[in-house]
mmCIF file of C-alpha atoms and ligand atoms in Angstrom:
data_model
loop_
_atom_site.group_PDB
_atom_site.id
_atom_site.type_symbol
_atom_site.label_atom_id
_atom_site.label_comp_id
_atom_site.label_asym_id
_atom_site.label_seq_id
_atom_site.Cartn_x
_atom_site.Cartn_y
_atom_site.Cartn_z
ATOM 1 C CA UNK A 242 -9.712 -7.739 24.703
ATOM 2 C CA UNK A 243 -13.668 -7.999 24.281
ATOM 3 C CA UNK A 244 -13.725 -8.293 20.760
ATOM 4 C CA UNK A 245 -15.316 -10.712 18.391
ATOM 5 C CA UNK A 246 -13.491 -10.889 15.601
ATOM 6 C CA UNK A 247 -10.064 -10.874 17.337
ATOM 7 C CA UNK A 248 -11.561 -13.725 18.956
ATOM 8 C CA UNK A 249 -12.059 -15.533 15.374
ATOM 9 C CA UNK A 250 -8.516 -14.513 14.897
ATOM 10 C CA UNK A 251 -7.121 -16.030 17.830
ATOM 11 C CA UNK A 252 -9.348 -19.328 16.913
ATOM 12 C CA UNK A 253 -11.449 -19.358 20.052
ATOM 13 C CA UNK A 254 -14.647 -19.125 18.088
ATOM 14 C CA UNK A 255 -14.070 -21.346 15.208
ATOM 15 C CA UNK A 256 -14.706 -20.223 11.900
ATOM 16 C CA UNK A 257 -13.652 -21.483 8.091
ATOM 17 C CA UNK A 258 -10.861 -19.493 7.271
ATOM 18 C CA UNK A 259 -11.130 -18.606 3.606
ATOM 19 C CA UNK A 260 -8.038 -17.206 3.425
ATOM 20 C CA UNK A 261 -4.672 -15.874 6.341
ATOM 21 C CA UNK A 262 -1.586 -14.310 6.322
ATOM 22 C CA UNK A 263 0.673 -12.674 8.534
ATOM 23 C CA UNK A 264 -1.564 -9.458 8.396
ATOM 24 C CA UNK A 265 -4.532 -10.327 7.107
ATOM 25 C CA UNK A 266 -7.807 -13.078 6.999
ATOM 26 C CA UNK A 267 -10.935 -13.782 5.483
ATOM 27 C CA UNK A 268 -13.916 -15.474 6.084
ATOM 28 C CA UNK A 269 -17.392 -15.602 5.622
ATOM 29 C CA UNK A 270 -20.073 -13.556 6.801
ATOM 30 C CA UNK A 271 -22.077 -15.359 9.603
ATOM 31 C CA UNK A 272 -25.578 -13.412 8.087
ATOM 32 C CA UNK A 273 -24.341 -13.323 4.328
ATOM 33 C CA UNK A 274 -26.289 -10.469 1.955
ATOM 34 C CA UNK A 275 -25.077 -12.018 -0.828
ATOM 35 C CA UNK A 276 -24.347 -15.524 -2.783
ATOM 36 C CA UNK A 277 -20.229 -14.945 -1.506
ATOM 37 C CA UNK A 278 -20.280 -12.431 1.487
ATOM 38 C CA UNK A 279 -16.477 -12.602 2.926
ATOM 39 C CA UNK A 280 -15.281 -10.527 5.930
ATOM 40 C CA UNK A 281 -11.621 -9.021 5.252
ATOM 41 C CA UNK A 282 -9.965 -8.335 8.923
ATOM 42 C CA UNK A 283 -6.651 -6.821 9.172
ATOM 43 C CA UNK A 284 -5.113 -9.210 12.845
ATOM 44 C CA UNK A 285 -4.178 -5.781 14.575
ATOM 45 C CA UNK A 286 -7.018 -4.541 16.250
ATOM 46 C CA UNK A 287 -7.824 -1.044 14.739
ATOM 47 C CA UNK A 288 -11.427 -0.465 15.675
ATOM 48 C CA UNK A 289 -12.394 1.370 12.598
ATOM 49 C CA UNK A 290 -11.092 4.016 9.421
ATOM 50 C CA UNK A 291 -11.296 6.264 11.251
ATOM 51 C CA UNK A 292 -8.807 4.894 13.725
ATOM 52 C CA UNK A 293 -5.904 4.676 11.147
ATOM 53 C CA UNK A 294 -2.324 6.106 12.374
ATOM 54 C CA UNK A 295 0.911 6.543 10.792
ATOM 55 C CA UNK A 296 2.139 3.315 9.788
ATOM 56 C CA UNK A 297 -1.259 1.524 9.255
ATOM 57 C CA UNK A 298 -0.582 2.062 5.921
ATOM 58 C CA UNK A 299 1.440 -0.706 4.989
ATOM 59 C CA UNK A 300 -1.550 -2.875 6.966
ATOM 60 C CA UNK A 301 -4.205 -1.501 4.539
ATOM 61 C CA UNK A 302 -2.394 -1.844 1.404
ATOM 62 C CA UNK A 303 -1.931 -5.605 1.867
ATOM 63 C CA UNK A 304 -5.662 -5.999 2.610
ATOM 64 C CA UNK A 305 -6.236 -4.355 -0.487
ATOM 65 C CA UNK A 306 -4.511 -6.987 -2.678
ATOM 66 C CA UNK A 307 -5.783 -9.606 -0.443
ATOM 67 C CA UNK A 308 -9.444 -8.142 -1.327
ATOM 68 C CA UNK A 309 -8.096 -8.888 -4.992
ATOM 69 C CA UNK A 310 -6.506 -11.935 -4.905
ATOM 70 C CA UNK A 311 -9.249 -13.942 -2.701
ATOM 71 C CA UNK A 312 -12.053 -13.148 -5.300
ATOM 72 C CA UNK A 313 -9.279 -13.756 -8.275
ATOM 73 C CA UNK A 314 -9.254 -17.349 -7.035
ATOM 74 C CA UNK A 315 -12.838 -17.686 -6.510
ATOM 75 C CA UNK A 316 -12.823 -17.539 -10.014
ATOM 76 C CA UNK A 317 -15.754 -14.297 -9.450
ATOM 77 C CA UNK A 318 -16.118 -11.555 -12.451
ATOM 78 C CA UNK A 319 -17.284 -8.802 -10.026
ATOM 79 C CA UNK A 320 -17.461 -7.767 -6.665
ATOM 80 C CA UNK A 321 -17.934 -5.005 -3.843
ATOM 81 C CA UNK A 322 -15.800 -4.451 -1.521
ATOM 82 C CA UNK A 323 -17.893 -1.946 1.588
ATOM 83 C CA UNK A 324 -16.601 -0.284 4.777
ATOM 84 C CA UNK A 325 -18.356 0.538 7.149
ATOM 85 C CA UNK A 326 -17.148 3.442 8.898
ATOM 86 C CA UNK A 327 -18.403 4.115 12.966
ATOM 87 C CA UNK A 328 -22.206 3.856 14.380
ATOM 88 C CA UNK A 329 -23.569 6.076 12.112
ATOM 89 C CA UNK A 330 -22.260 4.157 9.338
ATOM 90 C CA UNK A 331 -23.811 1.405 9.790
ATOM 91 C CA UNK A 332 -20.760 -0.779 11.640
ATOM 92 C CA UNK A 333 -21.400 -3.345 14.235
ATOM 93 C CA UNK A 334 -18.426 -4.827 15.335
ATOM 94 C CA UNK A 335 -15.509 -2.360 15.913
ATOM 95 C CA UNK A 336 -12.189 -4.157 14.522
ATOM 96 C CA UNK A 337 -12.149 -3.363 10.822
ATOM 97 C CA UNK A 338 -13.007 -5.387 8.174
ATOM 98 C CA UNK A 339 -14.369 -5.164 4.722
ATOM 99 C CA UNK A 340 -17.084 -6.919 2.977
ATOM 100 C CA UNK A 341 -16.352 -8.272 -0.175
ATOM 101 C CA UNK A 342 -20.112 -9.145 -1.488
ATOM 102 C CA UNK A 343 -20.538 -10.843 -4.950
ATOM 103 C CA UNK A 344 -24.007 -12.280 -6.428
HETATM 104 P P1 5GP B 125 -20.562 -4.241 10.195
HETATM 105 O O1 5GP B 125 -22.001 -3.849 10.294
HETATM 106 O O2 5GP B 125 -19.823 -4.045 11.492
HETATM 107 O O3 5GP B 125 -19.867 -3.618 9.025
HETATM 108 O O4 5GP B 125 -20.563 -5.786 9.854
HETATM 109 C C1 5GP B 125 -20.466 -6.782 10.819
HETATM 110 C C2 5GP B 125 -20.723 -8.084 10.106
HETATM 111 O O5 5GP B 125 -20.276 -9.126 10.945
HETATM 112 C C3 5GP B 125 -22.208 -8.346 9.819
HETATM 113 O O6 5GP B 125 -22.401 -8.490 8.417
HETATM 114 C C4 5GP B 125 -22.508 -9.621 10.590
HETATM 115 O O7 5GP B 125 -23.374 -10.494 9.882
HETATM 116 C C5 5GP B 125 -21.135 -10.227 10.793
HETATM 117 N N1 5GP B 125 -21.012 -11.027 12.000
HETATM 118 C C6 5GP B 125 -21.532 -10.762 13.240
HETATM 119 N N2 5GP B 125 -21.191 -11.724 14.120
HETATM 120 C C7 5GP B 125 -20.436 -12.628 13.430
HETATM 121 C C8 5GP B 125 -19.794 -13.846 13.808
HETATM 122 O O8 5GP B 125 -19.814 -14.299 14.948
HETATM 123 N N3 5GP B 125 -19.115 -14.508 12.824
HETATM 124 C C9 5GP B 125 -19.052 -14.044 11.548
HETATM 125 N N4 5GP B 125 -18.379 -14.769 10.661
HETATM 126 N N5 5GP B 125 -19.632 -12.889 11.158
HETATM 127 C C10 5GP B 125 -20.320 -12.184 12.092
HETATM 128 ZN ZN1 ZN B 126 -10.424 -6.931 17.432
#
């Protein structure tokens, strides 16, 4: 499959893995907005929202507590946590992820 980030996943473009589970990892933005600008990537390849089916649930839930637990131990007071949802919402790269931007 022609995607970036499930080529991070799969390690053939090396990153620093901030964080990875059996559903889940993080790591940081290539082009970061802010001071900590992480990238949380559920490893099945849903191409956006949108995309969600029946079952996916389970999937997002766990990336929700990961998007708690990573900042948690990073020890940071505040943070955002951003979708972007299809073209017109600003989204690049097509395999979901959510930023989780702190200053
Ligand atoms: P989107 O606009 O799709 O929500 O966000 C895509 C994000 O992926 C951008 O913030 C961009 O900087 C980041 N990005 C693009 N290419 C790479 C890459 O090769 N490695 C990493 N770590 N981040 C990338
Ligand atoms: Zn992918």
């Amino acid at each position: 499959m022609d995607c970036l980030f499930c080529k991070i996943i799969a390690g053939e473009i090396p990153s620093k893995m901030v964080h990875q589970d059996d559903v889940t990892v993080v790591f940081p933005d290539i082009n970061p907005k802010a001071r900590v600008h992480l990238l949380i990537l559920p490893k099945k390849h849903i191409p956006t929202i949108a995309d969600l089916e029946d079952g996916d649930e389970k999937i997002m839930g766990h990336l929700m507590r990961v998007a708690q637990k990573v900042p948690r131990a990073q020890n940071l007071s505040g943070y955002r946590l951003q979708f972007n949802v299809g073209k017109d919402g600003g989204q690049e790269i097509f395999h979901i992820h959510c930023h989780l931007l702190a200053n």
